[in-house]
Structures are given as C-alpha cells and as structure tokens.
Short mmCIF file of C-alpha atoms in Angstrom, two decimals:
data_model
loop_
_atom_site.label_atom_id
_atom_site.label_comp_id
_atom_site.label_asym_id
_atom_site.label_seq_id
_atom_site.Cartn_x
_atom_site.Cartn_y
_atom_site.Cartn_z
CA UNK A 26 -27.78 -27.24 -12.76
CA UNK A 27 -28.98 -25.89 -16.43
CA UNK A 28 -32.57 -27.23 -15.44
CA UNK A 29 -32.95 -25.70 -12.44
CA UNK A 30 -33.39 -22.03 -13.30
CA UNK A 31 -33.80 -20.39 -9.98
CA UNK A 32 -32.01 -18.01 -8.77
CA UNK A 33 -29.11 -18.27 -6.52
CA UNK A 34 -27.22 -14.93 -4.86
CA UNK A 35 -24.56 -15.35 -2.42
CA UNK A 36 -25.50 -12.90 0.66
CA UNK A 37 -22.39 -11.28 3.04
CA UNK A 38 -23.54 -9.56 6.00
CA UNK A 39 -21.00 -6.73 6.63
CA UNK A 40 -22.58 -3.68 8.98
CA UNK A 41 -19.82 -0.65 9.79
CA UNK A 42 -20.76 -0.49 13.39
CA UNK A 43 -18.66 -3.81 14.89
CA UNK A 44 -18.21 -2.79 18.78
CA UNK A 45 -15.61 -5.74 19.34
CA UNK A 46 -13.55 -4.73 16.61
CA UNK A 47 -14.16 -1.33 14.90
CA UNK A 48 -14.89 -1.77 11.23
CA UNK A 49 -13.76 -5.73 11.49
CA UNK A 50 -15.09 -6.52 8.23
CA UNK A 51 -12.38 -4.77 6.40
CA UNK A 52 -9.82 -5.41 9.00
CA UNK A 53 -5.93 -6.35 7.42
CA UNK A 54 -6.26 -10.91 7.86
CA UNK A 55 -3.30 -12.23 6.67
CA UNK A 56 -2.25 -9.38 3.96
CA UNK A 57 -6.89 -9.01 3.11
CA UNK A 58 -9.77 -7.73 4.16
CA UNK A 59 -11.34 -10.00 5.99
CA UNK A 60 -14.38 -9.26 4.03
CA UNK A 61 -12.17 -10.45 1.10
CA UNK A 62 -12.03 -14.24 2.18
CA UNK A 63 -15.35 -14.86 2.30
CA UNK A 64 -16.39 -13.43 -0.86
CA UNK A 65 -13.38 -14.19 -3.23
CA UNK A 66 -14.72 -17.90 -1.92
CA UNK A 67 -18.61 -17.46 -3.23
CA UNK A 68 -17.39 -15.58 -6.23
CA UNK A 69 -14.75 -18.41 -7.43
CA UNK A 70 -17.14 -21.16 -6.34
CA UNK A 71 -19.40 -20.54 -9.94
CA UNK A 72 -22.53 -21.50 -7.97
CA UNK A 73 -23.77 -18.25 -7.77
CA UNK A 74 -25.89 -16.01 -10.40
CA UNK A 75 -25.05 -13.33 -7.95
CA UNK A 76 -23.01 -12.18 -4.98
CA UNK A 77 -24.03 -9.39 -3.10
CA UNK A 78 -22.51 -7.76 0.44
CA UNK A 79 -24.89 -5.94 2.70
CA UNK A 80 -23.42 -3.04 4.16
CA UNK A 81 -24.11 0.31 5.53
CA UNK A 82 -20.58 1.40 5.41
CA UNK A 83 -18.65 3.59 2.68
CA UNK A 84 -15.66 1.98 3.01
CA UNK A 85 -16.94 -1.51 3.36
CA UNK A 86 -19.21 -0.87 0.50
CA UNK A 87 -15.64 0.41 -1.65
CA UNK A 88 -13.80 -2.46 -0.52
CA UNK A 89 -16.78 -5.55 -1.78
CA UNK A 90 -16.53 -3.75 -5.32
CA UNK A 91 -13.33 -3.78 -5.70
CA UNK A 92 -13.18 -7.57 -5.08
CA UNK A 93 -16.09 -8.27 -7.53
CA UNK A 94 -18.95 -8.14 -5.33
CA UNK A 95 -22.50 -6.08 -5.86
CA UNK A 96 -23.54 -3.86 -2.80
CA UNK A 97 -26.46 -3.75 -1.28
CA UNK A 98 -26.71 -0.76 0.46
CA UNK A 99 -28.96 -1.58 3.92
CA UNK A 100 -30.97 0.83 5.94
CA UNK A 101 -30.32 2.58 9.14
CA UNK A 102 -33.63 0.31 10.35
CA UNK A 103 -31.59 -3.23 9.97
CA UNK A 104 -27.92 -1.60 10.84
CA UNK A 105 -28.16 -1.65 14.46
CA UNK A 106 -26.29 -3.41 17.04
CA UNK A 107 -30.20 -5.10 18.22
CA UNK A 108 -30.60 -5.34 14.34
CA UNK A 109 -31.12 -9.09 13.58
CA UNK A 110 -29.51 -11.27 10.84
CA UNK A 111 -32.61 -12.36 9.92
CA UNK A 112 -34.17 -8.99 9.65
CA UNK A 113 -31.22 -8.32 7.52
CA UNK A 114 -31.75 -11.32 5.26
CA UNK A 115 -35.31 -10.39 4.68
CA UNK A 116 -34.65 -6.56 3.83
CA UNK A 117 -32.38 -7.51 1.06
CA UNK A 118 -35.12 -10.45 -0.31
CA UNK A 119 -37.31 -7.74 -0.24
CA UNK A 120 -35.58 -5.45 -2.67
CA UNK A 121 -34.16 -8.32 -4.84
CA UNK A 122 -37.91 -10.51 -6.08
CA UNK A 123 -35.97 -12.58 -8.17
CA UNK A 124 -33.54 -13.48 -6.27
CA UNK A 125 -35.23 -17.45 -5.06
CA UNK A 126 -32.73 -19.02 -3.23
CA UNK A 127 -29.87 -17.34 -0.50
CA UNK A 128 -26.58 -18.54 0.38
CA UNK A 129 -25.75 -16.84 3.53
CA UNK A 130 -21.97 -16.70 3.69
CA UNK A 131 -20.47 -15.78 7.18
CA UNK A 132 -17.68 -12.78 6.85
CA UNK A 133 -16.13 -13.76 10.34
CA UNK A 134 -15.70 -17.13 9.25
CA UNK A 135 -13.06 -16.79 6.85
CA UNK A 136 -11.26 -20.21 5.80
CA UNK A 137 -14.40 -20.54 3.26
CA UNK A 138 -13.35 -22.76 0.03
CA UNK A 139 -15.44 -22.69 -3.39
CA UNK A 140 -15.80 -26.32 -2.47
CA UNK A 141 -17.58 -26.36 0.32
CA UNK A 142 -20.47 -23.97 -1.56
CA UNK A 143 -20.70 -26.07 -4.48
CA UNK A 144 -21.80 -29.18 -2.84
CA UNK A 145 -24.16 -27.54 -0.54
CA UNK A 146 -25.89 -25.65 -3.67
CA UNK A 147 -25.70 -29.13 -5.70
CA UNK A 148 -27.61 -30.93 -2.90
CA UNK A 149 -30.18 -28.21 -3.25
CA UNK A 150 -30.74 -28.11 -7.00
CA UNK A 151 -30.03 -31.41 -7.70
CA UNK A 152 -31.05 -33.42 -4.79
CA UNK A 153 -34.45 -31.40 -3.84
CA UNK A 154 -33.05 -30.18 -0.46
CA UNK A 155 -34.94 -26.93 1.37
CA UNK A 156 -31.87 -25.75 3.47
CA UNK A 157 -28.37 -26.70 3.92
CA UNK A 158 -26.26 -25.10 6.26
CA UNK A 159 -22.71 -25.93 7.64
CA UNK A 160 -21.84 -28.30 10.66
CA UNK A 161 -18.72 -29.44 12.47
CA UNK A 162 -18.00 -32.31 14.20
CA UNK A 163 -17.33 -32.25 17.80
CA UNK A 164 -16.26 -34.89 20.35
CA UNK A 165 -17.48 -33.24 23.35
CA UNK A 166 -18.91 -34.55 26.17
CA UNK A 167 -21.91 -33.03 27.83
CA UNK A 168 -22.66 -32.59 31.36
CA UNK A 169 -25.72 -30.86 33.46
CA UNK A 170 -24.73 -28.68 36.15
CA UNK A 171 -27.60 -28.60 39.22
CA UNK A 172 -30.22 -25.68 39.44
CA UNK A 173 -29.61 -25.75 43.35
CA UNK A 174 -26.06 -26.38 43.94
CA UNK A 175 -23.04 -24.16 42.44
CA UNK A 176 -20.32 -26.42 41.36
CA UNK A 177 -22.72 -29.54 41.70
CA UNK A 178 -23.67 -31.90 38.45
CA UNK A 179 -26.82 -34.21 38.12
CA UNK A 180 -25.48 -36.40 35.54
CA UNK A 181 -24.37 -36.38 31.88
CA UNK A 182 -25.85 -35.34 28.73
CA UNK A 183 -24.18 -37.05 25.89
CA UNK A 184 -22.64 -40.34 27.26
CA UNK A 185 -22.87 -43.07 30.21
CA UNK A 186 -19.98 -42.44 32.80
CA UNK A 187 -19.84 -46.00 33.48
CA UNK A 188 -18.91 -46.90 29.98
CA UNK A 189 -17.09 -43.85 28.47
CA UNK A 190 -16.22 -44.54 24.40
CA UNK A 191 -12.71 -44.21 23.51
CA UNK A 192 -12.70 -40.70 20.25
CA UNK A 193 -11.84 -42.93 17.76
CA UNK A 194 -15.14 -45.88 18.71
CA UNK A 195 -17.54 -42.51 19.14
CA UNK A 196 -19.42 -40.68 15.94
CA UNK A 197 -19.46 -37.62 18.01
CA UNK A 198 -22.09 -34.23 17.50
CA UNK A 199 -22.51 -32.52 14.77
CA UNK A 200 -22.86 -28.40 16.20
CA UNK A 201 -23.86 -25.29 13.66
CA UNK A 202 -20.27 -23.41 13.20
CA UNK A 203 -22.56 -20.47 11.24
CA UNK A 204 -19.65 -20.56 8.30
CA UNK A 205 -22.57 -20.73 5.78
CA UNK A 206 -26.38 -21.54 5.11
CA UNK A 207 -28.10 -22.39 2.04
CA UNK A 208 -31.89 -22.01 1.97
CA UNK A 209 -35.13 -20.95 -0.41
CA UNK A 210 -37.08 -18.06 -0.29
CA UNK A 211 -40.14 -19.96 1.10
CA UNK A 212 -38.61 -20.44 3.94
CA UNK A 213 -37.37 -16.94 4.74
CA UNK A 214 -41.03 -15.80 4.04
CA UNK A 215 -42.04 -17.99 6.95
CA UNK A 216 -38.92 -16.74 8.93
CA UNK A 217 -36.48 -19.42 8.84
CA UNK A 218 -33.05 -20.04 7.81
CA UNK A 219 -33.65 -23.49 8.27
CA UNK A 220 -36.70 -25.99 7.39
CA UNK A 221 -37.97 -28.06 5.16
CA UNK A 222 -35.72 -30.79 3.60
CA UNK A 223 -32.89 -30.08 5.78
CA UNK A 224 -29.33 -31.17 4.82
CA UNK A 225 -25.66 -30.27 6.60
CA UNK A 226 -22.67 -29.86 5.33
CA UNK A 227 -19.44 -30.99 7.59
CA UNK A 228 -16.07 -28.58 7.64
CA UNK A 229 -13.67 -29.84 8.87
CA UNK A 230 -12.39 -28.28 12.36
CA UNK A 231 -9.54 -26.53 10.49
CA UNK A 232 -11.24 -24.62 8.72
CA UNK A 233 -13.84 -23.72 11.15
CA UNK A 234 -12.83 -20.48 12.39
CA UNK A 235 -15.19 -17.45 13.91
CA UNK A 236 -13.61 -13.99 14.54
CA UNK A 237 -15.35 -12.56 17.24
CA UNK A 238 -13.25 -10.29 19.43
CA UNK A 239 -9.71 -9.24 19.28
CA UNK A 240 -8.26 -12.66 20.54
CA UNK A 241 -9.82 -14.34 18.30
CA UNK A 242 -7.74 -12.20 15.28
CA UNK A 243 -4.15 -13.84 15.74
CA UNK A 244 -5.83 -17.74 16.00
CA UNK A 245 -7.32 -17.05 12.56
CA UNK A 246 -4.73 -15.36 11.29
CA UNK A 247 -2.32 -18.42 12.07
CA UNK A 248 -4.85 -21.14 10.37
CA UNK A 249 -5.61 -18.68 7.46
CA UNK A 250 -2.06 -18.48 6.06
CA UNK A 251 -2.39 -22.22 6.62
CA UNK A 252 -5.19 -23.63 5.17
CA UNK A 253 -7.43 -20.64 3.89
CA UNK A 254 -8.43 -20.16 -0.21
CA UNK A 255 -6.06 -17.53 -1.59
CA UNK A 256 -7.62 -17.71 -4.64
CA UNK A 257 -6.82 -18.61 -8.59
CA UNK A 258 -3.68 -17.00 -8.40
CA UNK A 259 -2.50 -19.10 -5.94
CA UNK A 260 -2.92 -21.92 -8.30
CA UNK A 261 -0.91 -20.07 -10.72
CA UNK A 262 3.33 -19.80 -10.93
CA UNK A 263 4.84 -16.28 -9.86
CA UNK A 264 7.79 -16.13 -12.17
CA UNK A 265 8.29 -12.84 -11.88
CA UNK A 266 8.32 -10.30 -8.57
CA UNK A 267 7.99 -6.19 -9.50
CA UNK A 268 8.78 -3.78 -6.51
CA UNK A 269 8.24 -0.12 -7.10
CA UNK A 270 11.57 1.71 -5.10
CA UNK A 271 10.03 4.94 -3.45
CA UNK A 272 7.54 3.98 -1.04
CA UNK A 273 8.42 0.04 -1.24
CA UNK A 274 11.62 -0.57 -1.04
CA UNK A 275 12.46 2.51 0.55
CA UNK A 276 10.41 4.72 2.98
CA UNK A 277 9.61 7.21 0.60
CA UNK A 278 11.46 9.78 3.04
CA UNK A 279 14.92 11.71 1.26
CA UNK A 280 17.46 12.00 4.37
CA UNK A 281 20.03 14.61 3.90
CA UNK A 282 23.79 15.11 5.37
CA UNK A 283 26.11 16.90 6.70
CA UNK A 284 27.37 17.55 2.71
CA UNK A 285 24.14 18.14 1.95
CA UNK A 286 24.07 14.66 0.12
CA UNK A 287 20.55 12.63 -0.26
CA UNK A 288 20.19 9.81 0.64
CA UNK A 289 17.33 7.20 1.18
CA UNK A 290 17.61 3.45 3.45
CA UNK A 291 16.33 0.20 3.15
CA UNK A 292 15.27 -2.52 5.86
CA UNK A 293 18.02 -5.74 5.52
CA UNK A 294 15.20 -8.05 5.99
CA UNK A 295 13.46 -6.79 3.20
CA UNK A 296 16.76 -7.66 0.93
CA UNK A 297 16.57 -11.47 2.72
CA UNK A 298 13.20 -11.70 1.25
CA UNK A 299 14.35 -10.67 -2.25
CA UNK A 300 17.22 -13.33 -1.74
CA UNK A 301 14.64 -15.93 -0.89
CA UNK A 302 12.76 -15.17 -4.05
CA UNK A 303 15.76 -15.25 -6.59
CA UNK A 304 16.89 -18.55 -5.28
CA UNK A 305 13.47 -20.43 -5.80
CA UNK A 306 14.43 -19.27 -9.47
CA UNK A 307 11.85 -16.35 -9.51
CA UNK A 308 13.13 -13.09 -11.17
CA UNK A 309 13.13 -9.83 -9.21
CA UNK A 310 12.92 -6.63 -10.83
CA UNK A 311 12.67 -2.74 -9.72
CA UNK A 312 11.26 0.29 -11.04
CA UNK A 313 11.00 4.27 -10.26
CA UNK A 314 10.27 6.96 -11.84
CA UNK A 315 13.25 8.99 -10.12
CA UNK A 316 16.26 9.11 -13.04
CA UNK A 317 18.39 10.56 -10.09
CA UNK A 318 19.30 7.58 -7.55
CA UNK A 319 22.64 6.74 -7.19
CA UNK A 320 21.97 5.42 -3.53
CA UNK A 321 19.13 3.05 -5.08
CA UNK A 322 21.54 2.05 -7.55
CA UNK A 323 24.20 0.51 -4.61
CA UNK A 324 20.87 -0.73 -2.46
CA UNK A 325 20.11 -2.59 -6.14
CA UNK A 326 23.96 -3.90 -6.39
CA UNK A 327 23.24 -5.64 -2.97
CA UNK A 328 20.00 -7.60 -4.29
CA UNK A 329 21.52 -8.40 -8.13
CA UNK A 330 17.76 -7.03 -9.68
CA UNK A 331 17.55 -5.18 -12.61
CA UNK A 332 16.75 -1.91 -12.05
CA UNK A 333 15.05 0.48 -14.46
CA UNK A 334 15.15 4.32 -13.85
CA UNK A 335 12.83 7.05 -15.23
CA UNK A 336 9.78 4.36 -15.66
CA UNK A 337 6.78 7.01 -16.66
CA UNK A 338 4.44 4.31 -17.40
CA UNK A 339 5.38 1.41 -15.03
CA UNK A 340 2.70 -0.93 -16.96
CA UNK A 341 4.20 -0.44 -20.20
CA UNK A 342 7.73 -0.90 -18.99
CA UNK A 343 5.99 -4.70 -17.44
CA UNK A 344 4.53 -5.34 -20.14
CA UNK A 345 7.77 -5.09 -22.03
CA UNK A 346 9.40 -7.46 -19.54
CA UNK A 347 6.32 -9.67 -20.16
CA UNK A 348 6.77 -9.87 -23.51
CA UNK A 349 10.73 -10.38 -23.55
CA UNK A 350 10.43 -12.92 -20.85
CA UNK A 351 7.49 -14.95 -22.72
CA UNK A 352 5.35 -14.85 -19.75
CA UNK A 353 1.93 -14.54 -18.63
CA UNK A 354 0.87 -11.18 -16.42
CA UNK A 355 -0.94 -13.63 -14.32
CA UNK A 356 2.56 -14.98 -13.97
CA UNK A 357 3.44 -11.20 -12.24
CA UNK A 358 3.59 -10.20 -8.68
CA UNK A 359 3.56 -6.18 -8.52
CA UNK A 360 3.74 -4.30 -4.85
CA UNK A 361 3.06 -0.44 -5.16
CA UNK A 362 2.36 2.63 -3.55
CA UNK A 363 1.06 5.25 -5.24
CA UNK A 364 -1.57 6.13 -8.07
CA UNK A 365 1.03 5.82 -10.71
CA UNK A 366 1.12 1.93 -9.66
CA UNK A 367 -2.40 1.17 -9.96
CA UNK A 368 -2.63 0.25 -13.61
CA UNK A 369 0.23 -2.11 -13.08
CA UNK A 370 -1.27 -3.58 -9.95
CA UNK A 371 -4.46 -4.32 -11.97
CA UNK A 372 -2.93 -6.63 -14.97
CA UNK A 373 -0.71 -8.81 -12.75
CA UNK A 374 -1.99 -11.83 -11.25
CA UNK A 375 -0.96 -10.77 -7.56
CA UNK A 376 -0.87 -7.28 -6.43
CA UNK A 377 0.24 -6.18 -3.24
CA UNK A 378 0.80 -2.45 -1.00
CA UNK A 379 2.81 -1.41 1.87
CA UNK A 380 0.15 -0.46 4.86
CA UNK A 381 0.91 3.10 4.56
CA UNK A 382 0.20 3.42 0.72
CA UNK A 383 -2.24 5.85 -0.89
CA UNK A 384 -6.07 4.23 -0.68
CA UNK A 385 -5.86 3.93 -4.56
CA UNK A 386 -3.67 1.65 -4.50
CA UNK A 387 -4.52 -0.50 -1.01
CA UNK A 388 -7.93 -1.36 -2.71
CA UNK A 389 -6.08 -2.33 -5.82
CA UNK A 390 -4.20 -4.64 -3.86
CA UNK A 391 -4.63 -8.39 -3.47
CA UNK A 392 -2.11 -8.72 -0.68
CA UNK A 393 -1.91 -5.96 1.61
CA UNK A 394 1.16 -5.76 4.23
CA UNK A 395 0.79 -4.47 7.37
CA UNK A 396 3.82 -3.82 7.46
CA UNK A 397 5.07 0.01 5.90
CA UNK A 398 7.05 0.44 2.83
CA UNK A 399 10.97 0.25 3.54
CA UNK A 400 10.06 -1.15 6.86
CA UNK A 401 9.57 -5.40 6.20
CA UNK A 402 6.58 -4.88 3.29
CA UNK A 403 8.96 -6.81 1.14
CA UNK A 404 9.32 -9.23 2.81
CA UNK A 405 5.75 -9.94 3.76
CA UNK A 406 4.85 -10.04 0.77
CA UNK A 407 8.38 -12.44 0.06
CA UNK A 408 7.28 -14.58 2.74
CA UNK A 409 3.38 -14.47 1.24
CA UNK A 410 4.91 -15.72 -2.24
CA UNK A 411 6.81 -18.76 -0.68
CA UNK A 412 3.84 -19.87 1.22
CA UNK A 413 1.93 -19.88 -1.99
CA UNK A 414 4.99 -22.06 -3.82
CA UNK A 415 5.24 -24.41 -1.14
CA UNK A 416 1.65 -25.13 -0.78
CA UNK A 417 0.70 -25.58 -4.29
#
C-alpha cells in the first residue's frame, strides 16, 4: 500500500428525498442511523485517505459529521428521484480531481465490515485490479417463462431437469448484492462502475442485506443486532454503565398529589436491565443534578447503584469515578438526555439517548433507543450491552 500513492475516498450516497421511507438514511437501525453502519465500516476499515457522504439533506449532512465523515454537499441537478447513481458518482469526481480511485459503499446495505473493504482495496493496489465490486452466492435455479402463454415455461436457464445437482455437488451463481464497488477514475470517465480488470468480492448471505421499503426494516434490523460491525467499542470491556436520572431513568415529568407531594416513576423493566448488568459484574452508577430527590433515592435503593446528587459537571464527577476505579473512559457506557450530558457522552467509549432526548445529545449518541426515557431506554440500551458481552 505505501507504493501505491493514489488516492482512495470512500463515497456514501445519502439523498433526503427517500419516497419508500422518508429520510431512511438517518432512520433509528438497531439503536443508529442507518447511515451510521455503513460509514463507521469505511472509516474503521483504514483503507481509505478519505470518506465522504453525498447528501442534499441538513440533517443527513449533521448526522455523517458527527460520525467522522466529510460532506459533500450535492446539487439540486443530481438529487432527484430520476437522478442516477452514476450521475451522482461523477458530480462528486468532478469537484474532488484528486480523488483517483472510489469505493462506492451502499447506505441500505448495512451489515458492512472493515474486512470486507480491505481486501477489495488490496486486490486493487496490490494485485493491479480495475474494479471490484461485491457478489453473493446464490443457489437458484433459473427458469424461462413463454412469451405466448401465461403460466407456461420453455425450459430452464441454469440447470438440466433431467439431472438436477443436489446444493451441496453445485458451485451455484454469483449475483451483484450492490453492498459495495471499488473502481478507478478511468473508468467513471468512460461511465462505468465496472470494467477493466474486473474482480468480485463474495459476502456471505448473512450479511447481505438491502433496505428498500418498510418491510424490509425489521429483517435487517433482526440480522444487524446479529451479525452487523458495532464498531471498536464493541471490541472493548464496558466495566462501567452511567445513567443520567431525569430524562433516563425517569420521564423527566414531576407528578404531584393529593398532599401536594412530588413525585417522579420509573419503568420495572428498566430496573431488570440494571439487574442484568450488575450481575455480569459491571458497575452501575447514577447521576442528577437535582440535590432534592428523595423519591430517586428509594427508586436507587431498589437497583443497589450509587447515586450522586447535585452533579454540576457530570464529566468531572466520571472522570472521578474513572480515576478511583482505575479504568479506561473507553471502558464507560454513558446514556443522557440533555445538553448538560453531552461532554460526558463524548469521552466514554459508548454513548447512548432515550428517543425523545434533546438533538444535542441524540447526535452525540452512539446507541440511540427508540424507546423514551423512563419508558424501557434502559433497558435497550441493557439489552444492547449484553449483546456486545456475549458476542465478543
């Protein structure tokens, strides 16, 4: 790689106007953006001197920074729904000369690892390919229906009826699954994605996933959380789980009685989650900056966490812990609400909001519930925490 000096920039296509699913790209997938998947995947794969999202969108544009990619901001011109990848592809080559080779990473296909870029851009810098672009295999068989007759075949495509191969005695097809392609600048100038010395990459079936209407969103969802990249952190030990109390572990809403007593609730499967945690040996800790909370204090007897009243500066008061703990911040989980949170959210190694928390701190956020604070956040973001143990 340090004699080929060309230049390589990952490329996310991410337009605002989605008609299947409004604004799709930054859609909640399994506590991200989708967006998120894909590029967290080209950033942490190292083979890129850039990575870059093509947008026309505000929001989408917010949302690629705050995960570590560069925007390119398209024109109206290439942002339609007729608008053309391709046309896409070429605007951005056109305002980025040095850019000499494109990896064109697909934002609906979202179970992308760093692996599976870094052997495609080896086999181009190393190995002289033009274009390499991602295949899966499929054991399908083929038929051709008649021209004439509705219902009718004329015979078969892919195999001999007469001597049909048992899956494991066939090769089967290799089919484009559009998760990524790889390809040079000369061949984008003559129009093509793909040409040249020609290579493939095979994903496995897994991980081939394409979100392209609303029942597509619950299938990837469910192999996501199974076998999708959740990044460094999840190669890294939690020891420690941080839950802000107004907003998180409550509702942020102040009920009143009869007495005129306050009074806030929590959601019971929120504390199971929190119970879960602690006996896995990770420590659970709360803070607020209320010093007046003598209901949070008997919710707090229930889970056994220390609690810590009054906390101005919620970073400093972790970073104490930290310290008297002897751990690592990228050992930290932290789930917050609010501005006051953000800092905090920033220095831990996973950060997480309730879906109804202030933007600030949603785009901070590594893991996003979609599920509100004092109303099962906790515990998706529990549950999120014991998936990452038990598949390290």
């Amino acid at each position: 790689m340090d004699t080929d000096k060309r230049h390589f920039a990952a490329l996310i296509l991410a337009r605002g106007g989605s008609k299947g699913i409004p604004l799709k790209n930054i859609k909640i997938l399994a506590g991200q953006p989708l967006l998120s998947w894909s590029l967290r995947a080209a950033i942490d794969s190292k083979c890129f001197d850039s990575v870059w999202v093509s947008t026309d969108h505000d929001e989408i544009a917010r949302v690629a920074t705050e995960w570590g990619g560069q925007v390119h901001r398209r024109s109206a011109d290439v942002s339609r729904d007729s608008s053309s990848s391709l046309d896409t592809i070429k605007e951005f080559a056109l305002h980025h000369p040095e850019v000499d080779v494109i990896g064109l990473v697909q934002c609906t296909s979202p179970i992308t690892h760093p692996w599976m870029l870094q052997e495609p851009s080896a086999m181009m810098r190393e190995r002289g390919f033009d274009s390499v672009f991602s295949v899966t295999r499929k054991h399908l068989f083929r038929w051709k229906p008649s021209p004439n007759t509705a219902g009718e075949l004329v015979g078969a495509d892919n195999l001999d009826p007469n001597n049909r191969p048992r899956r494991q005695d066939w090769d089967g097809e290799l089919y484009e699954n559009g998760q990524f392609y790889m390809f040079s600048r000369q061949l984008l100038d003559q129009g093509l994605l793909q040409g040249g010395k020609v290579g493939y990459f095979e994903v496995g079936p897994e991980y081939s996933v394409d979100i392209d209407s609303e029942i597509d969103w619950p299938i990837a969802e469910q192999r996501v959380t199974k076998y999708g990249y959740f990044g460094v952190e999840s190669k890294k030990d939690i020891k420690m789980v941080v839950f802000d109390v107004d907003g998180v572990i409550t509702d942020n809403q102040v009920h009143i009685n009869e007495k005129g007593e306050e009074f806030r609730s929590y959601n019971r499967c929120d504390l199971e989650g929190v119970k879960q945690l602690k006996e896995t040996g990770i420590i659970v800790r709360l803070l607020s900056q209320d010093t007046s909370m003598a209901d949070m204090k008997l919710i707090n007897e229930k889970m056994g966490c220390l609690l810590e009243n009054g906390a101005k500066n919620k970073c400093s008061v972790l970073g104490k812990w930290v310290d008297e703990l002897g751990l690592e911040w990228s050992q930290v989980a932290y789930m917050g609400n609010d501005i006051s949170d953000v800092p905090a959210m920033r220095k831990c190694g996973l950060s997480a909001a309730p879906a109804d928390a202030r933007t600030e701190a949603r785009y901070a956020a590594r893991f996003n519930a979609t599920d509100r604070g004092g109303r099962g956040a906790v515990r998706q973001l529990c549950d999120h925490i014991m998936h990452l143990i038990s598949t390290k």
